[in-house]
Amino acid sequence: MITSVQNPRIKHLVALRDRRQRDADNLMLVEGYDELSIALSGDQPVELYYCMALIRQPAQMALLERVRLSGAELVEVNERVFEKIAYRDNPDGWLAVFRLPRRELSILKPGSNPLIVVVEAIEKPGNLGAILRTADAAGVTALISCDPVTDLGNPNVVRSSKGAVFCVPVAEASTTETIQWLREHGLTTVAATPQAKRLYTDVDMRIPVALVLGAEKPGLSRAWLDQADISVQIPMAGRVNSLNVSIAAALMIYEAVKQRA
C-alpha cells in the first residue's frame, strides 16, 4: 500500500492532470467506478489505484479481478493519498491510468447516413463533456474536436461526460483537415451562428450532415463561416444573445434526431 503523498508514482499521477504531461507520456486518467467500467469496455488500463476506505459498495470489488485479468497493475493507496490523486469531489476510491486512444480522422467510419458533430476550439471541459453525453444519448455517429483548446483526455472531460468520451467515436483535427474530411465523405455542413437568418429547424437534417458549433464567446471562426454549406441560428427572445454551447448542441442534435425518426 502506498501511504505517502511524496511517492514518485503519486506525484506522476498528479502531473497527468496537465495536458503537456499527458501528451508527453501518452497517458490519461480515468476516475470513478462508472467511468472506469465504461472505459474498460473498449480498452485496458495500465494501472489501477484504489482505496478500500472509500469504496462504499461491496459489489464494486469485482472490478479488481476484472482489471487484474486484463494485465494491469493494481496499486492500493490509503485515504490521504487517494484524496491527493483524486480530481473530483467526493471520490469513490477508483482511479486508473489509460493510454491515450488514437484521435485521427482516419479512424472514423461515417457509415451510410452519418450525423456528425463538430466543435471548434471549445475551452471548458464541462461543455465538451456535456456535448459528448448528448452525442452518446442521441446516437451521434462521431464527434470531431476541431482546433481543440481542451483535449479529449482532460480528466474533467472524462468526468463531465460520465464516460461518454469512451462511447462516442471521436477525433481531433485542424479546421482545414476537418473540412476536407467532411467534403470527401459527402456531408453537408450546418454552422450555428447568431448572425444567420435561417432557423436550425428549417434545415433538412435527414441527409448526411455535420453540425458545427464554436466556442461561446468568439463563435465559429471565419474559415468555418465561409466554408459551411448552410448557416443557421437558434432563435433568441431574451436579452442574452447566445446559449451555452452544450445546450445549443443538444437542441441541434435532437432536431436531427426528430427529423430522422
PDB file of C-alpha atoms in Angstrom:
ATOM      1  CA  MET A   1       0.000   0.000   0.000  1.00  0.00           C
ATOM      2  CA  ILE A   2       1.253   3.473  -0.853  1.00  0.00           C
ATOM      3  CA  THR A   3       0.877   5.731   2.170  1.00  0.00           C
ATOM      4  CA  SER A   4       2.999   8.752   1.234  1.00  0.00           C
ATOM      5  CA  VAL A   5       1.874  11.617  -0.985  1.00  0.00           C
ATOM      6  CA  GLN A   6       5.564  12.159  -1.782  1.00  0.00           C
ATOM      7  CA  ASN A   7       5.802   8.793  -3.525  1.00  0.00           C
ATOM      8  CA  PRO A   8       7.087   9.365  -7.128  1.00  0.00           C
ATOM      9  CA  ARG A   9       4.166   7.437  -8.586  1.00  0.00           C
ATOM     10  CA  ILE A  10       1.700   9.664  -6.761  1.00  0.00           C
ATOM     11  CA  LYS A  11       3.481  12.775  -7.995  1.00  0.00           C
ATOM     12  CA  HIS A  12       3.286  11.446 -11.538  1.00  0.00           C
ATOM     13  CA  LEU A  13      -0.476  10.889 -11.249  1.00  0.00           C
ATOM     14  CA  VAL A  14      -0.938  14.487 -10.132  1.00  0.00           C
ATOM     15  CA  ALA A  15       1.250  15.650 -13.031  1.00  0.00           C
ATOM     16  CA  LEU A  16      -1.014  13.844 -15.510  1.00  0.00           C
ATOM     17  CA  ARG A  17      -3.690  16.449 -14.866  1.00  0.00           C
ATOM     18  CA  ASP A  18      -1.572  18.706 -17.076  1.00  0.00           C
ATOM     19  CA  ARG A  19      -2.021  18.316 -20.820  1.00  0.00           C
ATOM     20  CA  ARG A  20       1.691  18.593 -21.545  1.00  0.00           C
ATOM     21  CA  GLN A  21       2.400  15.659 -19.256  1.00  0.00           C
ATOM     22  CA  ARG A  22      -0.418  13.612 -20.803  1.00  0.00           C
ATOM     23  CA  ASP A  23       0.880  14.267 -24.294  1.00  0.00           C
ATOM     24  CA  ALA A  24       4.469  13.542 -23.305  1.00  0.00           C
ATOM     25  CA  ASP A  25       3.597  10.219 -21.647  1.00  0.00           C
ATOM     26  CA  ASN A  26       0.690   9.291 -23.941  1.00  0.00           C
ATOM     27  CA  LEU A  27      -1.378   8.607 -20.816  1.00  0.00           C
ATOM     28  CA  MET A  28      -4.646   9.839 -19.314  1.00  0.00           C
ATOM     29  CA  LEU A  29      -6.537   9.476 -16.031  1.00  0.00           C
ATOM     30  CA  VAL A  30      -9.975   7.951 -15.526  1.00  0.00           C
ATOM     31  CA  GLU A  31     -11.530   8.421 -12.091  1.00  0.00           C
ATOM     32  CA  GLY A  32     -14.749   6.909 -10.824  1.00  0.00           C
ATOM     33  CA  TYR A  33     -16.260   3.430 -10.854  1.00  0.00           C
ATOM     34  CA  ASP A  34     -18.892   4.190 -13.510  1.00  0.00           C
ATOM     35  CA  GLU A  35     -16.478   5.935 -15.874  1.00  0.00           C
ATOM     36  CA  LEU A  36     -13.893   3.191 -15.400  1.00  0.00           C
ATOM     37  CA  SER A  37     -16.455   0.475 -16.104  1.00  0.00           C
ATOM     38  CA  ILE A  38     -17.351   2.153 -19.400  1.00  0.00           C
ATOM     39  CA  ALA A  39     -13.702   2.709 -20.353  1.00  0.00           C
ATOM     40  CA  LEU A  40     -12.959  -0.985 -19.759  1.00  0.00           C
ATOM     41  CA  SER A  41     -15.476  -1.972 -22.408  1.00  0.00           C
ATOM     42  CA  GLY A  42     -13.125  -0.739 -25.110  1.00  0.00           C
ATOM     43  CA  ASP A  43      -9.646  -0.539 -23.611  1.00  0.00           C
ATOM     44  CA  GLN A  44      -7.451  -1.820 -20.816  1.00  0.00           C
ATOM     45  CA  PRO A  45      -5.770   0.312 -18.149  1.00  0.00           C
ATOM     46  CA  VAL A  46      -2.061   0.413 -17.462  1.00  0.00           C
ATOM     47  CA  GLU A  47      -2.526   0.844 -13.707  1.00  0.00           C
ATOM     48  CA  LEU A  48      -5.431   0.916 -11.283  1.00  0.00           C
ATOM     49  CA  TYR A  49      -5.206   2.781  -7.974  1.00  0.00           C
ATOM     50  CA  TYR A  50      -7.876   2.025  -5.393  1.00  0.00           C
ATOM     51  CA  CYS A  51      -8.687   2.909  -1.787  1.00  0.00           C
ATOM     52  CA  MET A  52     -10.640   0.405   0.282  1.00  0.00           C
ATOM     53  CA  ALA A  53     -11.690   3.079   2.794  1.00  0.00           C
ATOM     54  CA  LEU A  54     -13.574   4.977   0.086  1.00  0.00           C
ATOM     55  CA  ILE A  55     -15.250   2.067  -1.716  1.00  0.00           C
ATOM     56  CA  ARG A  56     -18.787   2.012  -0.268  1.00  0.00           C
ATOM     57  CA  GLN A  57     -20.382  -0.714  -2.374  1.00  0.00           C
ATOM     58  CA  PRO A  58     -19.019  -4.255  -1.940  1.00  0.00           C
ATOM     59  CA  ALA A  59     -20.298  -5.249  -5.383  1.00  0.00           C
ATOM     60  CA  GLN A  60     -17.752  -2.900  -6.940  1.00  0.00           C
ATOM     61  CA  MET A  61     -14.892  -5.078  -5.712  1.00  0.00           C
ATOM     62  CA  ALA A  62     -15.422  -7.406  -8.686  1.00  0.00           C
ATOM     63  CA  LEU A  63     -13.795  -4.664 -10.731  1.00  0.00           C
ATOM     64  CA  LEU A  64     -10.430  -5.503  -9.162  1.00  0.00           C
ATOM     65  CA  GLU A  65     -10.465  -9.022 -10.583  1.00  0.00           C
ATOM     66  CA  ARG A  66     -11.617  -7.755 -13.957  1.00  0.00           C
ATOM     67  CA  VAL A  67      -8.718  -5.305 -14.117  1.00  0.00           C
ATOM     68  CA  ARG A  68      -6.214  -7.833 -12.790  1.00  0.00           C
ATOM     69  CA  LEU A  69      -7.141 -10.288 -15.540  1.00  0.00           C
ATOM     70  CA  SER A  70      -6.504  -7.562 -18.122  1.00  0.00           C
ATOM     71  CA  GLY A  71      -2.861  -7.479 -17.056  1.00  0.00           C
ATOM     72  CA  ALA A  72      -2.920  -4.042 -15.442  1.00  0.00           C
ATOM     73  CA  GLU A  73      -1.073  -3.361 -12.215  1.00  0.00           C
ATOM     74  CA  LEU A  74      -3.206  -2.954  -9.088  1.00  0.00           C
ATOM     75  CA  VAL A  75      -1.986  -0.442  -6.515  1.00  0.00           C
ATOM     76  CA  GLU A  76      -3.710   0.122  -3.192  1.00  0.00           C
ATOM     77  CA  VAL A  77      -3.376   3.525  -1.504  1.00  0.00           C
ATOM     78  CA  ASN A  78      -4.647   4.925   1.754  1.00  0.00           C
ATOM     79  CA  GLU A  79      -7.356   7.568   2.015  1.00  0.00           C
ATOM     80  CA  ARG A  80      -4.958  10.517   2.346  1.00  0.00           C
ATOM     81  CA  VAL A  81      -3.068   9.516  -0.775  1.00  0.00           C
ATOM     82  CA  PHE A  82      -6.232   8.925  -2.787  1.00  0.00           C
ATOM     83  CA  GLU A  83      -7.540  12.360  -1.878  1.00  0.00           C
ATOM     84  CA  LYS A  84      -4.264  13.717  -3.259  1.00  0.00           C
ATOM     85  CA  ILE A  85      -4.608  11.970  -6.631  1.00  0.00           C
ATOM     86  CA  ALA A  86      -8.378  12.433  -6.977  1.00  0.00           C
ATOM     87  CA  TYR A  87      -9.513  15.302  -9.198  1.00  0.00           C
ATOM     88  CA  ARG A  88     -13.215  15.192  -8.303  1.00  0.00           C
ATOM     89  CA  ASP A  89     -15.239  15.980  -5.198  1.00  0.00           C
ATOM     90  CA  ASN A  90     -16.298  13.050  -3.003  1.00  0.00           C
ATOM     91  CA  PRO A  91     -14.051  10.448  -4.662  1.00  0.00           C
ATOM     92  CA  ASP A  92     -15.276   6.860  -4.701  1.00  0.00           C
ATOM     93  CA  GLY A  93     -11.872   5.179  -4.424  1.00  0.00           C
ATOM     94  CA  TRP A  94     -11.199   4.283  -8.080  1.00  0.00           C
ATOM     95  CA  LEU A  95      -8.644   5.871 -10.412  1.00  0.00           C
ATOM     96  CA  ALA A  96      -6.934   4.291 -13.415  1.00  0.00           C
ATOM     97  CA  VAL A  97      -4.258   5.231 -15.919  1.00  0.00           C
ATOM     98  CA  PHE A  98      -5.024   4.508 -19.578  1.00  0.00           C
ATOM     99  CA  ARG A  99      -3.028   5.048 -22.732  1.00  0.00           C
ATOM    100  CA  LEU A 100      -4.373   7.892 -24.832  1.00  0.00           C
ATOM    101  CA  PRO A 101      -6.505   6.448 -27.618  1.00  0.00           C
ATOM    102  CA  ARG A 102      -5.935   7.363 -31.252  1.00  0.00           C
ATOM    103  CA  ARG A 103      -7.818  10.502 -32.272  1.00  0.00           C
ATOM    104  CA  GLU A 104      -7.121  10.716 -36.032  1.00  0.00           C
ATOM    105  CA  LEU A 105      -9.885  11.436 -38.524  1.00  0.00           C
ATOM    106  CA  SER A 106      -8.796   8.362 -40.467  1.00  0.00           C
ATOM    107  CA  ILE A 107     -10.187   6.025 -37.785  1.00  0.00           C
ATOM    108  CA  LEU A 108     -13.736   7.426 -38.039  1.00  0.00           C
ATOM    109  CA  LYS A 109     -16.251   5.375 -40.018  1.00  0.00           C
ATOM    110  CA  PRO A 110     -19.090   7.661 -41.137  1.00  0.00           C
ATOM    111  CA  GLY A 111     -21.339   4.909 -42.485  1.00  0.00           C
ATOM    112  CA  SER A 112     -24.242   5.412 -44.897  1.00  0.00           C
ATOM    113  CA  ASN A 113     -26.128   8.348 -43.357  1.00  0.00           C
ATOM    114  CA  PRO A 114     -23.919   9.934 -40.710  1.00  0.00           C
ATOM    115  CA  LEU A 115     -24.787  12.574 -38.143  1.00  0.00           C
ATOM    116  CA  ILE A 116     -21.501  14.207 -37.146  1.00  0.00           C
ATOM    117  CA  VAL A 117     -20.960  16.898 -34.506  1.00  0.00           C
ATOM    118  CA  VAL A 118     -18.029  19.276 -34.985  1.00  0.00           C
ATOM    119  CA  VAL A 119     -16.996  21.590 -32.159  1.00  0.00           C
ATOM    120  CA  GLU A 120     -14.347  24.245 -32.706  1.00  0.00           C
ATOM    121  CA  ALA A 121     -11.941  25.475 -30.013  1.00  0.00           C
ATOM    122  CA  ILE A 122     -14.164  24.592 -27.051  1.00  0.00           C
ATOM    123  CA  GLU A 123     -12.419  25.880 -23.943  1.00  0.00           C
ATOM    124  CA  LYS A 124     -14.354  24.485 -20.979  1.00  0.00           C
ATOM    125  CA  PRO A 125     -14.026  20.744 -20.273  1.00  0.00           C
ATOM    126  CA  GLY A 126     -17.524  20.734 -18.782  1.00  0.00           C
ATOM    127  CA  ASN A 127     -19.053  21.934 -22.046  1.00  0.00           C
ATOM    128  CA  LEU A 128     -17.163  19.394 -24.127  1.00  0.00           C
ATOM    129  CA  GLY A 129     -18.146  16.613 -21.723  1.00  0.00           C
ATOM    130  CA  ALA A 130     -21.807  17.649 -21.788  1.00  0.00           C
ATOM    131  CA  ILE A 131     -21.828  17.623 -25.602  1.00  0.00           C
ATOM    132  CA  LEU A 132     -20.346  14.126 -25.553  1.00  0.00           C
ATOM    133  CA  ARG A 133     -23.104  12.953 -23.171  1.00  0.00           C
ATOM    134  CA  THR A 134     -25.751  14.314 -25.535  1.00  0.00           C
ATOM    135  CA  ALA A 135     -23.987  12.800 -28.546  1.00  0.00           C
ATOM    136  CA  ASP A 136     -23.981   9.398 -26.853  1.00  0.00           C
ATOM    137  CA  ALA A 137     -27.627   9.642 -25.809  1.00  0.00           C
ATOM    138  CA  ALA A 138     -28.724  10.688 -29.299  1.00  0.00           C
ATOM    139  CA  GLY A 139     -26.706   8.061 -31.142  1.00  0.00           C
ATOM    140  CA  VAL A 140     -24.492  10.557 -32.976  1.00  0.00           C
ATOM    141  CA  THR A 141     -22.118   8.891 -35.436  1.00  0.00           C
ATOM    142  CA  ALA A 142     -18.995  10.738 -34.257  1.00  0.00           C
ATOM    143  CA  LEU A 143     -17.704  13.943 -32.703  1.00  0.00           C
ATOM    144  CA  ILE A 144     -14.771  15.913 -34.101  1.00  0.00           C
ATOM    145  CA  SER A 145     -12.981  18.367 -31.833  1.00  0.00           C
ATOM    146  CA  CYS A 146     -11.594  20.935 -34.244  1.00  0.00           C
ATOM    147  CA  ASP A 147      -8.528  23.039 -33.320  1.00  0.00           C
ATOM    148  CA  PRO A 148      -9.007  21.817 -29.734  1.00  0.00           C
ATOM    149  CA  VAL A 149      -8.244  24.071 -26.789  1.00  0.00           C
ATOM    150  CA  THR A 150      -9.348  21.375 -24.334  1.00  0.00           C
ATOM    151  CA  ASP A 151      -8.093  17.893 -25.181  1.00  0.00           C
ATOM    152  CA  LEU A 152     -10.345  14.854 -25.017  1.00  0.00           C
ATOM    153  CA  GLY A 153      -8.006  13.276 -22.457  1.00  0.00           C
ATOM    154  CA  ASN A 154      -8.641  16.061 -19.943  1.00  0.00           C
ATOM    155  CA  PRO A 155      -9.779  14.435 -16.659  1.00  0.00           C
ATOM    156  CA  ASN A 156     -12.660  16.869 -16.397  1.00  0.00           C
ATOM    157  CA  VAL A 157     -13.883  15.947 -19.873  1.00  0.00           C
ATOM    158  CA  VAL A 158     -13.965  12.319 -18.731  1.00  0.00           C
ATOM    159  CA  ARG A 159     -15.801  13.320 -15.543  1.00  0.00           C
ATOM    160  CA  SER A 160     -18.352  15.661 -17.123  1.00  0.00           C
ATOM    161  CA  SER A 161     -19.049  13.249 -19.976  1.00  0.00           C
ATOM    162  CA  LYS A 162     -19.796  10.479 -17.442  1.00  0.00           C
ATOM    163  CA  GLY A 163     -17.574   8.241 -19.544  1.00  0.00           C
ATOM    164  CA  ALA A 164     -19.314   9.062 -22.855  1.00  0.00           C
ATOM    165  CA  VAL A 165     -15.910  10.047 -24.256  1.00  0.00           C
ATOM    166  CA  PHE A 166     -15.277   6.285 -24.432  1.00  0.00           C
ATOM    167  CA  CYS A 167     -18.613   5.542 -26.141  1.00  0.00           C
ATOM    168  CA  VAL A 168     -18.750   8.126 -28.926  1.00  0.00           C
ATOM    169  CA  PRO A 169     -16.220   7.792 -31.775  1.00  0.00           C
ATOM    170  CA  VAL A 170     -14.086  10.935 -31.505  1.00  0.00           C
ATOM    171  CA  ALA A 171     -11.282  12.639 -33.369  1.00  0.00           C
ATOM    172  CA  GLU A 172      -9.161  15.766 -33.050  1.00  0.00           C
ATOM    173  CA  ALA A 173      -8.067  17.702 -36.136  1.00  0.00           C
ATOM    174  CA  SER A 174      -7.476  21.158 -37.616  1.00  0.00           C
ATOM    175  CA  THR A 175     -10.170  23.160 -39.368  1.00  0.00           C
ATOM    176  CA  THR A 176      -8.595  22.531 -42.769  1.00  0.00           C
ATOM    177  CA  GLU A 177      -8.346  18.785 -42.182  1.00  0.00           C
ATOM    178  CA  THR A 178     -11.894  18.571 -40.866  1.00  0.00           C
ATOM    179  CA  ILE A 179     -13.467  20.497 -43.750  1.00  0.00           C
ATOM    180  CA  GLN A 180     -11.602  18.330 -46.254  1.00  0.00           C
ATOM    181  CA  TRP A 181     -12.671  15.115 -44.491  1.00  0.00           C
ATOM    182  CA  LEU A 182     -16.318  16.183 -44.385  1.00  0.00           C
ATOM    183  CA  ARG A 183     -16.287  17.045 -48.090  1.00  0.00           C
ATOM    184  CA  GLU A 184     -14.612  13.771 -49.011  1.00  0.00           C
ATOM    185  CA  HIS A 185     -17.407  11.891 -47.220  1.00  0.00           C
ATOM    186  CA  GLY A 186     -20.207  13.948 -48.750  1.00  0.00           C
ATOM    187  CA  LEU A 187     -21.529  15.618 -45.607  1.00  0.00           C
ATOM    188  CA  THR A 188     -23.489  18.863 -45.643  1.00  0.00           C
ATOM    189  CA  THR A 189     -22.081  21.272 -43.043  1.00  0.00           C
ATOM    190  CA  VAL A 190     -24.574  23.229 -40.951  1.00  0.00           C
ATOM    191  CA  ALA A 191     -22.866  26.006 -38.979  1.00  0.00           C
ATOM    192  CA  ALA A 192     -24.516  27.628 -35.965  1.00  0.00           C
ATOM    193  CA  THR A 193     -24.116  31.389 -35.706  1.00  0.00           C
ATOM    194  CA  PRO A 194     -26.349  34.165 -34.256  1.00  0.00           C
ATOM    195  CA  GLN A 195     -25.831  36.172 -37.467  1.00  0.00           C
ATOM    196  CA  ALA A 196     -27.614  33.610 -39.668  1.00  0.00           C
ATOM    197  CA  LYS A 197     -31.116  34.334 -40.953  1.00  0.00           C
ATOM    198  CA  ARG A 198     -32.249  30.732 -41.379  1.00  0.00           C
ATOM    199  CA  LEU A 199     -33.576  28.797 -38.375  1.00  0.00           C
ATOM    200  CA  TYR A 200     -31.973  25.497 -37.490  1.00  0.00           C
ATOM    201  CA  THR A 201     -35.395  23.826 -37.564  1.00  0.00           C
ATOM    202  CA  ASP A 202     -35.820  24.778 -41.250  1.00  0.00           C
ATOM    203  CA  VAL A 203     -32.879  22.691 -42.464  1.00  0.00           C
ATOM    204  CA  ASP A 204     -33.181  19.116 -43.719  1.00  0.00           C
ATOM    205  CA  MET A 205     -31.030  17.027 -41.367  1.00  0.00           C
ATOM    206  CA  ARG A 206     -32.165  13.665 -42.676  1.00  0.00           C
ATOM    207  CA  ILE A 207     -29.252  13.699 -45.121  1.00  0.00           C
ATOM    208  CA  PRO A 208     -25.587  13.086 -44.174  1.00  0.00           C
ATOM    209  CA  VAL A 209     -24.891  16.167 -42.087  1.00  0.00           C
ATOM    210  CA  ALA A 210     -22.285  17.732 -39.817  1.00  0.00           C
ATOM    211  CA  LEU A 211     -23.489  20.153 -37.141  1.00  0.00           C
ATOM    212  CA  VAL A 212     -20.755  22.718 -36.472  1.00  0.00           C
ATOM    213  CA  LEU A 213     -20.589  24.829 -33.312  1.00  0.00           C
ATOM    214  CA  GLY A 214     -17.937  27.189 -31.941  1.00  0.00           C
ATOM    215  CA  ALA A 215     -16.855  28.424 -28.540  1.00  0.00           C
ATOM    216  CA  GLU A 216     -19.355  30.648 -26.760  1.00  0.00           C
ATOM    217  CA  LYS A 217     -17.506  33.968 -26.774  1.00  0.00           C
ATOM    218  CA  PRO A 218     -15.876  34.083 -30.235  1.00  0.00           C
ATOM    219  CA  GLY A 219     -18.258  31.719 -32.019  1.00  0.00           C
ATOM    220  CA  LEU A 220     -17.142  29.929 -35.156  1.00  0.00           C
ATOM    221  CA  SER A 221     -14.067  31.122 -36.996  1.00  0.00           C
ATOM    222  CA  ARG A 222     -14.291  32.906 -40.321  1.00  0.00           C
ATOM    223  CA  ALA A 223     -12.959  29.785 -42.028  1.00  0.00           C
ATOM    224  CA  TRP A 224     -15.979  27.776 -40.918  1.00  0.00           C
ATOM    225  CA  LEU A 225     -18.486  30.532 -41.666  1.00  0.00           C
ATOM    226  CA  ASP A 226     -17.077  30.922 -45.178  1.00  0.00           C
ATOM    227  CA  GLN A 227     -16.840  27.194 -45.908  1.00  0.00           C
ATOM    228  CA  ALA A 228     -20.102  25.940 -44.380  1.00  0.00           C
ATOM    229  CA  ASP A 229     -22.860  24.851 -46.740  1.00  0.00           C
ATOM    230  CA  ILE A 230     -25.612  26.312 -44.543  1.00  0.00           C
ATOM    231  CA  SER A 231     -25.593  28.808 -41.660  1.00  0.00           C
ATOM    232  CA  VAL A 232     -28.370  28.640 -39.075  1.00  0.00           C
ATOM    233  CA  GLN A 233     -29.429  30.348 -35.891  1.00  0.00           C
ATOM    234  CA  ILE A 234     -31.294  29.291 -32.783  1.00  0.00           C
ATOM    235  CA  PRO A 235     -33.953  31.949 -32.134  1.00  0.00           C
ATOM    236  CA  MET A 236     -33.376  34.146 -29.078  1.00  0.00           C
ATOM    237  CA  ALA A 237     -36.235  36.013 -27.424  1.00  0.00           C
ATOM    238  CA  GLY A 238     -34.297  37.264 -24.405  1.00  0.00           C
ATOM    239  CA  ARG A 239     -31.625  39.884 -23.870  1.00  0.00           C
ATOM    240  CA  VAL A 240     -28.730  37.421 -23.894  1.00  0.00           C
ATOM    241  CA  ASN A 241     -27.699  36.689 -27.471  1.00  0.00           C
ATOM    242  CA  SER A 242     -26.328  33.171 -27.070  1.00  0.00           C
ATOM    243  CA  LEU A 243     -26.926  29.875 -25.335  1.00  0.00           C
ATOM    244  CA  ASN A 244     -24.379  27.726 -23.579  1.00  0.00           C
ATOM    245  CA  VAL A 245     -22.679  25.777 -26.387  1.00  0.00           C
ATOM    246  CA  SER A 246     -23.656  22.418 -24.882  1.00  0.00           C
ATOM    247  CA  ILE A 247     -27.321  23.468 -24.845  1.00  0.00           C
ATOM    248  CA  ALA A 248     -27.095  24.755 -28.406  1.00  0.00           C
ATOM    249  CA  ALA A 249     -25.540  21.463 -29.466  1.00  0.00           C
ATOM    250  CA  ALA A 250     -28.281  19.486 -27.718  1.00  0.00           C
ATOM    251  CA  LEU A 251     -31.036  21.457 -29.488  1.00  0.00           C
ATOM    252  CA  MET A 252     -29.483  20.917 -32.918  1.00  0.00           C
ATOM    253  CA  ILE A 253     -28.658  17.258 -32.310  1.00  0.00           C
ATOM    254  CA  TYR A 254     -32.175  16.418 -31.180  1.00  0.00           C
ATOM    255  CA  GLU A 255     -33.691  18.353 -34.071  1.00  0.00           C
ATOM    256  CA  ALA A 256     -31.753  15.972 -36.322  1.00  0.00           C
ATOM    257  CA  VAL A 257     -32.930  13.003 -34.259  1.00  0.00           C
ATOM    258  CA  LYS A 258     -36.558  14.160 -34.516  1.00  0.00           C
ATOM    259  CA  GLN A 259     -36.351  14.612 -38.277  1.00  0.00           C
ATOM    260  CA  ARG A 260     -34.668  11.257 -38.796  1.00  0.00           C
ATOM    261  CA  ALA A 261     -37.288   9.482 -36.708  1.00  0.00           C
TER     262      ALA A 261
END
